[in-house]
Amino acid sequence: CYTGYARLDPALRHTRRVRLGSSTRSLSLLDVVASRGPHAITLALHLGPAVHVDLVPDVDQPEAALSWQGPTGTVHAGLLLPAGVSWTAHRGETGPVLGWYSPRFGERIPSWTLLGAGTVRGSLELATHLVFTDGGQGGRHG
């Protein structure tokens, strides 16, 4: 549980659970944000500089198709994004600075950042699922 938002008025609470499914080649995140009053929220998912992203917005279940070069060829994965927030993809932007990876001081490399923006009223569950696929387009499309 992250308590840094407790100073807000009204206070905001954020918890995250992470589950690795080794047999299913998947990773699940569950973020729960709760407050007694409304708050604007942003969920940021930062991806490595070698990852290519195709954002597939969908009213019911937004998704990002991911791919990158692995040791034996192209790796594909589907990132099912939480519904209930609006998703945008950013890479190498300067106004504001967004979508960068810094391997060391003074160096920056463009990389994808996915932002989910919305409003929490009461409690909001944000479930993210990363599923690796074998040679497909990832997620529900593969």
PDB file of N, CA and C in Angstrom, residues 4 50 58 77 110 130 136:
ATOM      1  N   GLY A   4       1.669   7.796   0.219  1.00  0.00           N
ATOM      2  CA  GLY A   4       2.068   9.158  -0.119  1.00  0.00           C
ATOM      3  C   GLY A   4       0.923  10.082  -0.479  1.00  0.00           C
ATOM      4  N   ALA A  50      13.272  -1.005 -26.428  1.00  0.00           N
ATOM      5  CA  ALA A  50      13.237  -1.943 -27.557  1.00  0.00           C
ATOM      6  C   ALA A  50      11.823  -2.403 -27.889  1.00  0.00           C
ATOM      7  N   ASP A  58     -10.370   0.421 -27.107  1.00  0.00           N
ATOM      8  CA  ASP A  58     -11.638  -0.281 -27.220  1.00  0.00           C
ATOM      9  C   ASP A  58     -12.484   0.167 -26.036  1.00  0.00           C
ATOM     10  N   ALA A  77       3.523  -9.873 -27.355  1.00  0.00           N
ATOM     11  CA  ALA A  77       2.737  -9.937 -26.129  1.00  0.00           C
ATOM     12  C   ALA A  77       1.550  -9.003 -26.261  1.00  0.00           C
ATOM     13  N   PRO A 110      14.331   7.313 -26.505  1.00  0.00           N
ATOM     14  CA  PRO A 110      12.872   7.251 -26.584  1.00  0.00           C
ATOM     15  C   PRO A 110      12.366   5.849 -26.229  1.00  0.00           C
ATOM     16  N   LEU A 130      -0.641  -8.837 -18.800  1.00  0.00           N
ATOM     17  CA  LEU A 130       0.358  -9.020 -19.856  1.00  0.00           C
ATOM     18  C   LEU A 130       0.422 -10.503 -20.175  1.00  0.00           C
ATOM     19  N   GLY A 136       2.112 -14.636 -32.419  1.00  0.00           N
ATOM     20  CA  GLY A 136       0.873 -13.981 -32.812  1.00  0.00           C
ATOM     21  C   GLY A 136       0.933 -12.483 -32.620  1.00  0.00           C
TER      22      GLY A 136
END
